[in-house]
Short mmCIF file of C-alpha atoms in Angstrom, two decimals:
data_model
loop_
_atom_site.label_atom_id
_atom_site.label_comp_id
_atom_site.label_asym_id
_atom_site.label_seq_id
_atom_site.Cartn_x
_atom_site.Cartn_y
_atom_site.Cartn_z
CA MET A 1 -7.07 44.73 92.64
CA ALA A 2 -9.11 43.44 89.72
CA ARG A 3 -9.19 45.75 86.73
CA PRO A 4 -12.59 47.11 85.74
CA THR A 5 -14.64 45.49 83.02
CA LYS A 6 -14.47 47.27 79.68
CA TYR A 7 -17.72 47.69 77.77
CA ILE A 8 -18.37 47.76 74.02
CA PHE A 9 -21.81 48.88 72.81
CA VAL A 10 -22.87 47.90 69.29
CA THR A 11 -25.68 49.88 67.65
CA GLY A 12 -27.11 49.95 64.14
CA GLY A 13 -28.29 52.61 61.74
CA VAL A 14 -29.97 53.03 58.33
CA LEU A 15 -31.94 49.78 58.34
CA SER A 16 -32.40 46.50 60.20
CA GLY A 17 -30.74 43.23 59.25
CA LEU A 18 -27.28 44.76 58.77
CA GLY A 19 -25.54 42.14 60.86
CA LYS A 20 -25.08 43.84 64.23
CA GLY A 21 -25.18 40.41 65.86
CA ILE A 22 -22.48 39.01 63.57
CA THR A 23 -20.40 42.18 64.12
CA ALA A 24 -20.72 41.94 67.90
CA ALA A 25 -19.91 38.21 67.83
CA SER A 26 -16.93 38.81 65.53
CA ILE A 27 -15.47 41.47 67.82
CA ALA A 28 -15.89 39.05 70.72
CA ASN A 29 -14.19 36.34 68.66
CA THR A 30 -11.10 38.46 67.94
CA LEU A 31 -10.80 39.58 71.57
CA LYS A 32 -11.06 36.00 72.84
CA ALA A 33 -8.38 35.07 70.31
CA ARG A 34 -6.18 37.56 72.17
CA GLY A 35 -6.77 35.75 75.44
CA PHE A 36 -9.26 38.17 77.02
CA SER A 37 -12.29 36.88 78.91
CA VAL A 38 -15.35 38.10 77.06
CA ASN A 39 -19.09 38.08 77.66
CA ILE A 40 -21.79 39.29 75.28
CA GLN A 41 -25.39 40.45 75.72
CA LYS A 42 -28.35 41.35 73.51
CA CYS A 43 -30.69 44.16 74.54
CA ASP A 44 -33.96 43.99 72.60
CA PRO A 45 -36.60 46.74 72.63
CA TYR A 46 -39.58 44.37 72.34
CA LEU A 47 -42.05 44.57 75.23
CA ASN A 48 -41.97 40.78 75.52
CA VAL A 49 -40.38 39.44 78.70
CA ASP A 50 -38.40 36.94 76.62
CA ALA A 51 -38.36 35.56 73.07
CA GLY A 52 -40.39 32.46 73.91
CA THR A 53 -43.69 33.87 72.67
CA LEU A 54 -42.36 35.60 69.54
CA ASN A 55 -43.58 34.20 66.21
CA PRO A 56 -40.69 32.30 64.56
CA ARG A 57 -42.11 33.09 61.11
CA GLU A 58 -41.41 36.76 61.80
CA HIS A 59 -38.48 36.75 64.20
CA GLY A 60 -36.63 33.55 63.37
CA GLU A 61 -35.71 30.80 65.79
CA CYS A 62 -35.91 31.02 69.55
CA PHE A 63 -32.48 30.11 70.91
CA VAL A 64 -32.31 28.47 74.35
CA THR A 65 -29.42 28.89 76.79
CA LYS A 66 -28.13 26.24 79.16
CA ASP A 67 -30.11 27.73 82.07
CA GLY A 68 -33.34 27.69 80.08
CA ALA A 69 -33.65 31.29 78.87
CA GLU A 70 -35.66 31.67 75.64
CA THR A 71 -33.73 34.24 73.65
CA ASP A 72 -33.17 35.97 70.33
CA LEU A 73 -31.33 33.97 67.66
CA ASP A 74 -28.33 36.32 67.94
CA LEU A 75 -27.34 34.44 71.10
CA GLY A 76 -26.85 31.40 68.88
CA HIS A 77 -24.39 33.40 66.79
CA TYR A 78 -22.66 34.57 69.96
CA GLU A 79 -22.20 31.02 71.26
CA ARG A 80 -20.99 29.70 67.90
CA PHE A 81 -18.49 32.54 67.43
CA ILE A 82 -16.96 32.52 70.92
CA ASP A 83 -17.56 28.83 71.79
CA GLN A 84 -18.97 29.80 75.14
CA GLU A 85 -22.23 28.80 76.82
CA LEU A 86 -24.22 31.90 77.72
CA THR A 87 -26.98 32.38 80.30
CA GLN A 88 -30.14 34.36 80.85
CA ALA A 89 -27.97 37.35 81.74
CA SER A 90 -27.02 37.63 78.06
CA SER A 91 -30.60 38.33 76.92
CA LEU A 92 -32.50 41.42 78.01
CA MET A 93 -35.86 42.56 76.64
CA SER A 94 -37.78 45.71 77.53
CA GLY A 95 -40.62 43.66 79.01
CA ARG A 96 -38.26 42.10 81.54
CA VAL A 97 -36.91 45.53 82.54
CA LEU A 98 -40.35 47.09 82.91
CA ARG A 99 -41.66 44.10 84.87
CA LYS A 100 -38.74 44.42 87.29
CA VAL A 101 -39.35 48.15 87.78
CA ILE A 102 -43.08 47.64 88.37
CA GLU A 103 -42.45 44.74 90.77
CA ASP A 104 -40.00 46.90 92.72
CA GLU A 105 -42.53 49.74 92.84
CA ARG A 106 -45.24 47.39 94.13
CA ALA A 107 -42.84 46.08 96.76
CA GLY A 108 -42.16 49.62 97.99
CA LYS A 109 -38.50 49.61 97.05
CA TYR A 110 -38.68 53.16 95.69
CA GLU A 111 -39.96 54.46 99.03
CA GLY A 112 -42.68 56.69 97.67
CA GLN A 113 -40.76 58.20 94.76
CA SER A 114 -42.49 58.94 91.47
CA VAL A 115 -41.32 56.05 89.30
CA GLN A 116 -40.07 57.37 85.94
CA ILE A 117 -38.20 56.35 82.80
CA VAL A 118 -35.33 58.52 84.05
CA PRO A 119 -33.81 57.46 86.38
CA HIS A 120 -35.59 54.23 87.35
CA VAL A 121 -35.88 52.40 84.02
CA MET A 122 -32.43 53.67 83.00
CA ASN A 123 -30.91 52.40 86.24
CA ALA A 124 -32.59 49.01 85.85
CA ILE A 125 -31.16 48.57 82.34
CA GLN A 126 -27.72 49.62 83.54
CA ASP A 127 -27.89 47.20 86.47
CA TYR A 128 -28.63 44.30 84.10
CA ILE A 129 -25.71 45.32 81.87
CA ARG A 130 -23.31 45.76 84.79
CA GLU A 131 -24.26 42.42 86.34
CA ALA A 132 -23.79 40.59 83.03
CA GLY A 133 -20.32 42.09 82.64
CA GLU A 134 -19.01 41.39 86.13
CA GLY A 135 -15.83 39.33 86.21
CA TYR A 136 -15.00 39.65 82.51
CA ASP A 137 -12.27 41.67 80.84
CA VAL A 138 -14.69 42.85 78.16
CA HIS A 139 -18.50 42.85 77.99
CA ILE A 140 -20.08 43.46 74.58
CA VAL A 141 -23.67 44.72 74.40
CA GLU A 142 -25.67 44.69 71.17
CA ILE A 143 -28.63 47.08 71.10
CA GLY A 144 -31.46 45.66 68.98
CA GLY A 145 -33.39 47.72 66.47
CA THR A 146 -32.22 50.77 64.55
CA VAL A 147 -31.20 54.18 65.88
CA GLY A 148 -34.21 56.42 65.34
CA ASP A 149 -36.73 53.76 66.37
CA LEU A 150 -38.93 55.09 69.16
CA GLU A 151 -38.83 51.78 71.03
CA SER A 152 -35.00 51.71 71.15
CA GLN A 153 -34.56 55.10 72.82
CA SER A 154 -34.55 53.80 76.40
CA PHE A 155 -31.64 51.45 75.73
CA LEU A 156 -29.69 54.13 73.85
CA GLU A 157 -30.16 56.64 76.65
CA ALA A 158 -29.19 53.97 79.18
CA ILE A 159 -25.88 53.19 77.46
CA ARG A 160 -25.15 56.91 77.01
CA GLU A 161 -25.55 57.48 80.74
CA PHE A 162 -23.68 54.25 81.51
CA GLY A 163 -20.61 55.52 79.65
CA LEU A 164 -20.60 58.70 81.71
CA LYS A 165 -20.95 56.74 84.96
CA ILE A 166 -18.10 54.29 84.36
CA GLY A 167 -15.89 56.71 82.43
CA LEU A 168 -15.59 56.94 78.67
CA ASP A 169 -12.11 55.39 78.89
CA ASN A 170 -13.82 52.17 80.05
CA CYS A 171 -16.27 51.86 77.16
CA LEU A 172 -16.62 52.52 73.46
CA TYR A 173 -19.43 52.68 70.95
CA VAL A 174 -19.46 50.73 67.68
CA HIS A 175 -22.01 51.87 65.10
CA VAL A 176 -22.92 49.54 62.20
CA VAL A 177 -24.11 51.44 59.12
CA TYR A 178 -25.03 50.67 55.52
CA MET A 179 -23.61 52.03 52.28
CA PRO A 180 -25.83 51.24 49.24
CA TYR A 181 -24.41 50.57 45.80
CA LEU A 182 -25.83 52.47 42.82
CA GLY A 183 -25.35 50.49 39.63
CA ALA A 184 -26.17 53.43 37.35
CA SER A 185 -23.14 55.39 38.54
CA ASN A 186 -21.10 52.41 39.80
CA GLU A 187 -20.75 54.05 43.22
CA VAL A 188 -20.99 53.07 46.85
CA LYS A 189 -22.83 55.95 48.55
CA THR A 190 -22.03 57.18 52.07
CA LYS A 191 -24.93 59.58 52.71
CA PRO A 192 -27.19 57.03 54.52
CA ALA A 193 -24.23 56.16 56.78
CA GLN A 194 -23.57 59.84 57.48
CA ASN A 195 -27.23 60.37 58.39
CA ALA A 196 -27.17 57.31 60.66
CA VAL A 197 -24.19 58.72 62.56
CA ARG A 198 -25.98 62.06 62.84
CA ASP A 199 -28.98 60.25 64.35
CA LEU A 200 -26.75 58.57 66.92
CA ARG A 201 -25.04 61.85 67.79
CA GLY A 202 -28.50 63.33 68.23
CA MET A 203 -29.00 60.77 71.01
CA GLY A 204 -25.84 62.05 72.70
CA ILE A 205 -23.56 59.20 71.63
CA ALA A 206 -20.47 59.80 69.52
CA PRO A 207 -19.34 56.55 67.85
CA ASP A 208 -15.73 55.48 68.38
CA ILE A 209 -15.81 52.80 65.68
CA LEU A 210 -17.76 52.61 62.42
CA VAL A 211 -18.49 49.31 60.70
CA ALA A 212 -19.69 50.11 57.20
CA ARG A 213 -21.61 47.30 55.52
CA SER A 214 -22.09 47.10 51.76
CA GLU A 215 -23.24 44.61 49.14
CA LYS A 216 -20.08 45.12 47.12
CA PRO A 217 -16.52 45.99 48.22
CA ALA A 218 -16.10 49.74 48.67
CA PRO A 219 -12.86 51.55 47.73
CA VAL A 220 -10.52 52.03 50.70
CA SER A 221 -10.52 55.75 49.98
CA ILE A 222 -14.14 55.94 51.13
CA ARG A 223 -12.93 55.56 54.72
CA HIS A 224 -11.52 59.08 54.62
CA LYS A 225 -14.81 60.52 53.37
CA LEU A 226 -16.76 58.68 56.04
CA GLY A 227 -14.31 59.75 58.73
CA LEU A 228 -14.43 63.38 57.62
CA PHE A 229 -18.21 63.66 57.73
CA CYS A 230 -18.79 61.34 60.69
CA GLY A 231 -16.05 62.55 63.02
CA VAL A 232 -14.37 59.15 63.23
CA GLY A 233 -10.68 58.47 62.51
CA ASP A 234 -9.89 56.60 59.31
CA ASP A 235 -8.24 53.79 61.28
CA SER A 236 -11.47 53.35 63.28
CA ILE A 237 -13.58 52.52 60.22
CA ALA A 238 -14.00 48.92 59.04
CA LEU A 239 -15.37 48.27 55.58
CA LEU A 240 -17.31 45.02 55.54
CA PRO A 241 -18.70 43.88 52.19
CA ASN A 242 -20.81 40.72 51.98
CA ALA A 243 -18.69 37.72 52.93
CA PRO A 244 -18.67 34.19 51.45
CA SER A 245 -19.40 32.92 54.97
CA ILE A 246 -20.47 34.70 58.14
CA TYR A 247 -17.52 32.97 59.82
CA SER A 248 -15.16 34.97 57.61
CA VAL A 249 -16.15 38.22 59.33
CA PRO A 250 -13.81 37.90 62.37
CA LEU A 251 -10.91 37.37 59.97
CA THR A 252 -11.92 40.39 57.90
CA LEU A 253 -12.23 42.52 61.03
CA GLU A 254 -8.80 41.37 62.15
CA GLU A 255 -7.34 42.32 58.77
CA THR A 256 -8.77 45.85 59.06
CA GLY A 257 -6.91 46.36 62.34
CA ILE A 258 -10.11 47.32 64.16
CA SER A 259 -9.50 44.89 67.01
CA SER A 260 -6.15 46.52 67.73
CA VAL A 261 -7.83 49.94 67.67
CA ILE A 262 -10.41 48.67 70.16
CA CYS A 263 -7.70 47.39 72.51
CA LYS A 264 -5.87 50.71 72.29
CA LYS A 265 -8.99 52.81 72.93
CA LEU A 266 -9.97 50.66 75.91
CA GLY A 267 -6.47 50.53 77.37
CA LEU A 268 -6.24 46.77 76.97
CA GLU A 269 -2.90 45.07 76.62
CA GLU A 270 -2.00 44.64 72.96
CA ARG A 271 -1.70 40.93 72.22
CA THR A 272 -1.37 38.84 69.10
CA ALA A 273 -4.58 37.11 68.11
CA ASN A 274 -4.31 33.34 67.70
CA MET A 275 -6.86 32.66 64.96
CA SER A 276 -5.20 29.69 63.25
CA ALA A 277 -7.94 27.18 64.20
CA TRP A 278 -10.64 29.61 63.10
CA LYS A 279 -8.86 30.17 59.77
CA GLU A 280 -8.71 26.41 59.19
CA MET A 281 -12.46 26.14 59.82
CA VAL A 282 -13.24 29.03 57.45
CA THR A 283 -11.07 27.40 54.80
CA ARG A 284 -13.08 24.17 55.13
CA ALA A 285 -16.32 26.15 55.01
CA THR A 286 -15.44 28.07 51.86
CA THR A 287 -13.54 25.42 49.87
CA PRO A 288 -15.63 23.53 47.27
CA GLN A 289 -15.78 19.80 47.97
CA ASP A 290 -15.79 16.88 45.55
CA ARG A 291 -18.69 15.23 47.37
CA LEU A 292 -22.16 16.69 47.90
CA VAL A 293 -25.12 15.61 50.02
CA ARG A 294 -28.69 16.91 49.76
CA VAL A 295 -30.74 17.16 52.93
CA GLY A 296 -34.50 17.71 52.99
CA VAL A 297 -35.76 19.67 56.00
CA VAL A 298 -39.45 18.89 56.53
CA ALA A 299 -40.55 22.24 57.91
CA LYS A 300 -43.67 24.24 58.70
CA TYR A 301 -42.16 27.74 59.11
CA LEU A 302 -41.07 28.59 55.56
CA ASP A 303 -41.49 32.37 55.61
CA ASN A 304 -38.15 33.18 57.21
CA LEU A 305 -34.75 31.61 56.52
CA ASP A 306 -33.76 32.34 60.14
CA THR A 307 -36.47 30.08 61.59
CA TYR A 308 -34.15 27.06 61.68
CA MET A 309 -30.88 28.99 61.91
CA SER A 310 -29.14 26.71 64.41
CA VAL A 311 -30.30 23.55 62.60
CA PHE A 312 -28.91 24.80 59.29
CA GLU A 313 -25.63 25.91 60.87
CA ALA A 314 -25.30 22.54 62.61
CA LEU A 315 -25.86 20.73 59.30
CA ARG A 316 -23.24 22.88 57.58
CA ALA A 317 -20.72 22.34 60.39
CA ALA A 318 -21.30 18.58 60.17
CA ALA A 319 -20.76 18.68 56.40
CA TRP A 320 -17.47 20.57 56.84
CA ALA A 321 -16.36 18.05 59.46
CA ASN A 322 -17.12 15.22 56.99
CA LYS A 323 -15.38 17.05 54.13
CA THR A 324 -18.46 17.27 51.95
CA GLY A 325 -20.55 19.99 50.42
CA ILE A 326 -24.20 20.26 51.41
CA THR A 327 -27.42 21.47 49.82
CA ILE A 328 -30.38 22.05 52.12
CA ASP A 329 -33.85 21.86 50.57
CA TRP A 330 -37.07 23.01 52.20
CA ILE A 331 -39.95 20.52 52.14
CA ASP A 332 -43.28 22.05 53.12
CA ALA A 333 -44.84 19.70 55.68
CA GLU A 334 -48.33 20.99 54.86
CA THR A 335 -48.11 19.71 51.28
CA LEU A 336 -47.23 16.15 52.32
CA THR A 337 -50.63 14.50 52.32
CA THR A 338 -49.77 11.17 50.66
CA GLU A 339 -46.73 8.93 50.33
CA ALA A 340 -46.76 9.68 46.60
CA ALA A 341 -46.51 13.41 47.33
CA PHE A 342 -43.62 12.75 49.66
CA GLN A 343 -41.86 10.54 47.11
CA LYS A 344 -42.05 13.41 44.62
CA ALA A 345 -40.74 15.94 47.16
CA LEU A 346 -37.81 13.65 47.94
CA ASP A 347 -36.43 13.53 44.40
CA GLY A 348 -32.63 13.71 44.78
CA ILE A 349 -32.76 13.97 48.58
CA ASP A 350 -30.25 11.83 50.53
CA GLY A 351 -31.70 12.22 54.03
CA ILE A 352 -34.49 13.86 56.05
CA VAL A 353 -34.40 16.23 59.01
CA VAL A 354 -37.60 16.93 60.94
CA PRO A 355 -36.93 19.91 63.25
CA GLY A 356 -38.88 21.26 66.21
CA GLY A 357 -42.07 23.29 66.10
CA PHE A 358 -45.38 23.98 67.80
CA GLY A 359 -49.03 23.75 66.80
CA THR A 360 -51.06 21.39 64.65
CA ARG A 361 -50.23 22.80 61.20
CA GLY A 362 -48.04 20.42 59.19
CA ILE A 363 -48.15 17.67 61.83
CA GLU A 364 -49.45 14.97 59.47
CA GLY A 365 -46.75 15.77 56.91
CA LYS A 366 -44.05 15.32 59.55
CA ILE A 367 -45.57 12.00 60.65
CA LEU A 368 -45.63 10.87 57.03
CA ALA A 369 -41.93 11.81 56.70
CA ALA A 370 -41.05 9.57 59.66
CA GLN A 371 -43.18 6.72 58.32
CA TYR A 372 -41.51 6.97 54.93
CA ALA A 373 -38.00 7.03 56.40
CA LEU A 374 -38.75 3.94 58.49
CA LYS A 375 -40.25 1.98 55.60
CA HIS A 376 -37.63 2.92 53.01
CA LYS A 377 -34.52 2.94 55.22
CA MET A 378 -33.87 6.60 54.49
CA PRO A 379 -31.53 8.40 56.93
CA TYR A 380 -33.62 10.42 59.37
CA LEU A 381 -32.72 12.96 62.05
CA GLY A 382 -35.60 14.05 64.29
CA ILE A 383 -35.35 16.98 66.68
CA CYS A 384 -37.86 17.53 69.50
CA LEU A 385 -41.13 17.46 67.54
CA GLY A 386 -39.21 15.25 65.11
CA LEU A 387 -38.88 12.60 67.84
CA GLN A 388 -42.55 12.81 68.76
CA MET A 389 -43.62 12.46 65.12
CA ALA A 390 -41.21 9.53 64.71
CA VAL A 391 -42.82 7.67 67.61
CA ILE A 392 -46.29 8.31 66.18
CA GLY A 393 -45.15 7.33 62.69
CA ALA A 394 -43.68 4.07 63.96
CA ALA A 395 -46.87 3.33 65.89
CA ARG A 396 -49.02 3.91 62.80
CA ASN A 397 -46.71 1.70 60.74
CA GLY A 398 -47.22 -0.91 63.46
CA GLY A 399 -51.01 -0.80 63.22
CA LEU A 400 -51.96 1.88 65.75
CA ASP A 401 -53.79 3.93 63.11
CA LYS A 402 -55.15 6.62 65.43
CA ALA A 403 -51.88 7.29 67.22
CA THR A 404 -51.47 11.02 67.87
CA THR A 405 -50.25 13.74 70.20
CA ALA A 406 -52.05 15.85 72.81
CA GLU A 407 -51.08 18.85 70.72
CA VAL A 408 -53.58 17.61 68.10
CA ASP A 409 -56.19 15.73 70.15
CA ALA A 410 -55.82 15.67 73.92
CA GLU A 411 -58.85 13.35 74.24
CA SER A 412 -57.54 10.65 71.89
CA ALA A 413 -57.64 7.03 73.05
CA GLN A 414 -54.21 6.50 71.45
CA LEU A 415 -52.26 9.37 72.99
CA LEU A 416 -48.57 8.57 72.50
CA ILE A 417 -47.36 12.10 73.24
CA ASP A 418 -48.88 13.88 76.23
CA THR A 419 -48.56 17.02 78.32
CA MET A 420 -45.73 17.10 80.83
CA GLU A 421 -46.64 16.30 84.41
CA GLY A 422 -47.73 19.48 86.19
CA GLN A 423 -48.18 21.50 82.99
CA ALA A 424 -51.83 20.77 82.20
CA GLY A 425 -53.72 24.01 81.63
CA LYS A 426 -50.59 26.05 80.90
CA GLU A 427 -50.29 25.19 77.21
CA ASN A 428 -50.62 28.78 76.00
CA THR A 429 -48.36 30.55 78.50
CA GLY A 430 -44.69 31.44 78.25
CA GLY A 431 -41.89 29.83 80.22
CA THR A 432 -43.84 26.68 81.22
CA MET A 433 -41.88 24.13 79.20
CA ARG A 434 -38.92 21.91 79.95
CA LEU A 435 -36.17 24.40 79.16
CA GLY A 436 -32.38 24.32 79.21
CA ASP A 437 -29.88 21.61 80.15
CA TYR A 438 -31.00 18.14 81.25
CA PRO A 439 -28.91 14.96 81.54
CA CYS A 440 -29.52 11.87 79.46
CA GLU A 441 -28.27 8.31 79.88
CA ILE A 442 -27.66 6.41 76.62
CA ALA A 443 -27.88 2.64 76.16
CA PRO A 444 -24.29 1.32 75.87
CA GLU A 445 -24.70 -0.77 72.70
CA SER A 446 -26.78 1.79 70.80
CA LEU A 447 -25.92 3.77 67.69
CA ALA A 448 -26.34 6.91 69.82
CA ALA A 449 -23.58 5.74 72.18
CA LYS A 450 -21.33 5.10 69.19
CA VAL A 451 -22.08 8.51 67.69
CA TYR A 452 -21.54 10.38 70.96
CA GLY A 453 -18.65 8.25 72.17
CA SER A 454 -20.30 8.43 75.60
CA THR A 455 -23.29 7.09 77.52
CA SER A 456 -23.82 10.19 79.68
CA ILE A 457 -24.65 13.48 78.00
CA VAL A 458 -26.25 16.85 78.78
CA GLU A 459 -28.39 18.56 76.15
CA ARG A 460 -30.75 21.53 75.91
CA HIS A 461 -34.52 21.25 75.80
CA ARG A 462 -37.46 23.36 74.74
CA HIS A 463 -40.75 21.48 74.73
CA ARG A 464 -43.95 20.88 76.61
CA TYR A 465 -44.96 17.36 75.57
CA GLU A 466 -43.33 14.02 76.41
CA CYS A 467 -43.54 10.42 75.22
CA SER A 468 -46.23 8.57 77.17
CA ASN A 469 -44.71 5.68 79.13
CA GLN A 470 -47.95 3.76 78.64
CA TYR A 471 -46.75 2.69 75.18
CA ARG A 472 -43.01 2.38 75.73
CA ASP A 473 -43.06 -1.43 75.94
CA GLN A 474 -44.54 -1.55 72.39
CA TYR A 475 -41.75 0.43 70.73
CA GLU A 476 -39.71 -2.57 69.61
CA ALA A 477 -42.76 -4.16 67.99
CA TRP A 478 -43.05 -0.97 65.94
CA GLY A 479 -39.40 -1.12 64.88
CA ILE A 480 -37.94 1.51 67.22
CA LYS A 481 -36.35 1.49 70.66
CA PRO A 482 -35.77 4.10 73.39
CA VAL A 483 -31.99 4.43 73.67
CA GLY A 484 -31.76 7.62 75.72
CA LEU A 485 -33.58 8.15 79.01
CA SER A 486 -33.58 10.67 81.84
CA PRO A 487 -31.39 9.43 84.74
CA ASP A 488 -34.49 8.32 86.66
CA GLY A 489 -35.73 6.37 83.62
CA ARG A 490 -39.04 8.23 83.46
CA LEU A 491 -38.56 10.30 80.28
CA VAL A 492 -37.67 9.16 76.78
CA GLU A 493 -34.89 11.42 75.48
CA MET A 494 -33.72 9.54 72.36
CA ILE A 495 -35.00 6.83 70.04
CA GLU A 496 -33.48 4.80 67.21
CA ALA A 497 -34.93 2.50 64.57
CA ILE A 498 -34.05 -1.18 64.62
CA ASN A 499 -32.13 -2.47 61.57
CA HIS A 500 -31.89 0.93 59.96
CA PRO A 501 -28.76 2.65 58.55
CA PHE A 502 -29.47 5.87 60.49
CA PHE A 503 -32.75 6.74 62.15
CA MET A 504 -32.17 8.79 65.27
CA ALA A 505 -34.33 11.33 67.07
CA SER A 506 -33.98 13.34 70.26
CA GLN A 507 -36.41 15.12 72.55
CA PHE A 508 -33.71 17.77 73.06
CA HIS A 509 -32.27 20.30 70.59
CA PRO A 510 -28.72 19.22 69.72
CA GLU A 511 -28.34 22.12 67.26
CA PHE A 512 -27.94 24.57 70.15
CA LYS A 513 -24.61 22.99 71.15
CA SER A 514 -23.14 22.68 67.67
CA ARG A 515 -20.11 24.82 66.81
CA PRO A 516 -18.71 25.66 63.35
CA ASN A 517 -15.34 24.24 64.35
CA ARG A 518 -16.77 21.35 66.40
CA ALA A 519 -19.74 19.62 64.78
CA HIS A 520 -22.37 18.09 67.05
CA PRO A 521 -22.17 14.26 67.15
CA MET A 522 -25.78 13.69 66.06
CA PHE A 523 -25.48 15.94 63.03
CA SER A 524 -22.03 14.61 62.17
CA GLY A 525 -23.30 11.03 62.39
CA PHE A 526 -26.29 11.88 60.22
CA ILE A 527 -24.13 13.46 57.48
CA ALA A 528 -21.67 10.54 57.65
CA SER A 529 -24.58 8.13 57.05
CA LEU A 530 -25.52 10.01 53.87
CA LEU A 531 -22.00 9.54 52.51
CA GLN A 532 -22.28 5.78 53.00
CA LYS A 533 -25.41 5.38 50.86
#
């Protein structure tokens, strides 16, 4: 008889941005290193159905799973930390839960009952959690938001009830709290953490594990004070000061012994964690290198460092794989109005990355970046919108001065990038794009084939517009060529420049499949080209 799935619920107190996602991913990492099968899920209180319509300037990037779910960026952390491809089941937002309950009510599934938060919404949340955990040794659930937020109460009540239903010996609660440092008295203070635990207890949940975050290392003795006032054993408290790299956190957690405490509390077999490969990667990530490359990211969302999280992590992983340091500079696409302005912005830059994005703002700056890279043989990596702008830039270099995209002018006579077949009229709705995994066939003699070491690949997509086939036969005259196509040959998936050291762009998002200990081929090839300049 299969043993029941064990559940770990990760909540946060005091303030947002503490690193609940990194904590949850790190716990998953240490348990996988012990040989357990692990799944992980994010429950977000937003009333959105998914993260596809959230503003990246406020919420950071939208991460896409292999089955096309548009999710919170924490799923990117999850995949990178456990090297496991997740699915839609790992992302749950309040809007999706409420829509399901209302659809069931309309379909008569409640047989005339009054539909209420308790039990119907609670049961729906618990069903999603249970289904996501089926077949795994351990299922980790991160609850978004902060304890005390009105919008998070449904999820907190759901996991409280869930623990009672499956038995408290089959689940545990991890609470991430914050301890501020007061410079005037040179102290790390525990009162906000104590209050956060009190808030959680007020919701009927007693934490089994405390993860105490701080800007500076706290004295070990503070564990006893926290334990005394929070009702948690000293050995169940992990002190986590800021780390030199987020990938150091699993190692720090392992050193605290928390993973062993988790196994003991859940009745899991105590095993030795094999973290040697992870340690080697962290060593590469934190060791200064003799070489350094500077990459300019031509971006339009500059308000939030998390907007291009997966792109930045993929660049760093590629740098570590090539044994070089890396500096990533923002270049505001809106300010790039002339080649002279771009030349000034590129001072000291070794290569350009043009990442994905939506809308017309900054479009001309991204086109100019592609034109410049083509003319001056500067290494260029284009992602999604970066491919579309590269095609337009090449066309303009080749004399097609009015070349543009339907995103800017759908009535243009020189429309190189157009709406996907069947998607006309749906431009402003969620979930109508090409999303998730799609295969791509690469030309055998291309640079892409050399970089990948294969001519058949599968990559993740998130876009609405495609390259118009009406102009494909003119690509080579413009100095580029389509080297990656959909298996039926209808869709351009990758392009390269002719006689260029490294100019490669993809319609897909390769950053979503990069791992810190296994750099993605496109990013690794791009960084390698910078070292050959």
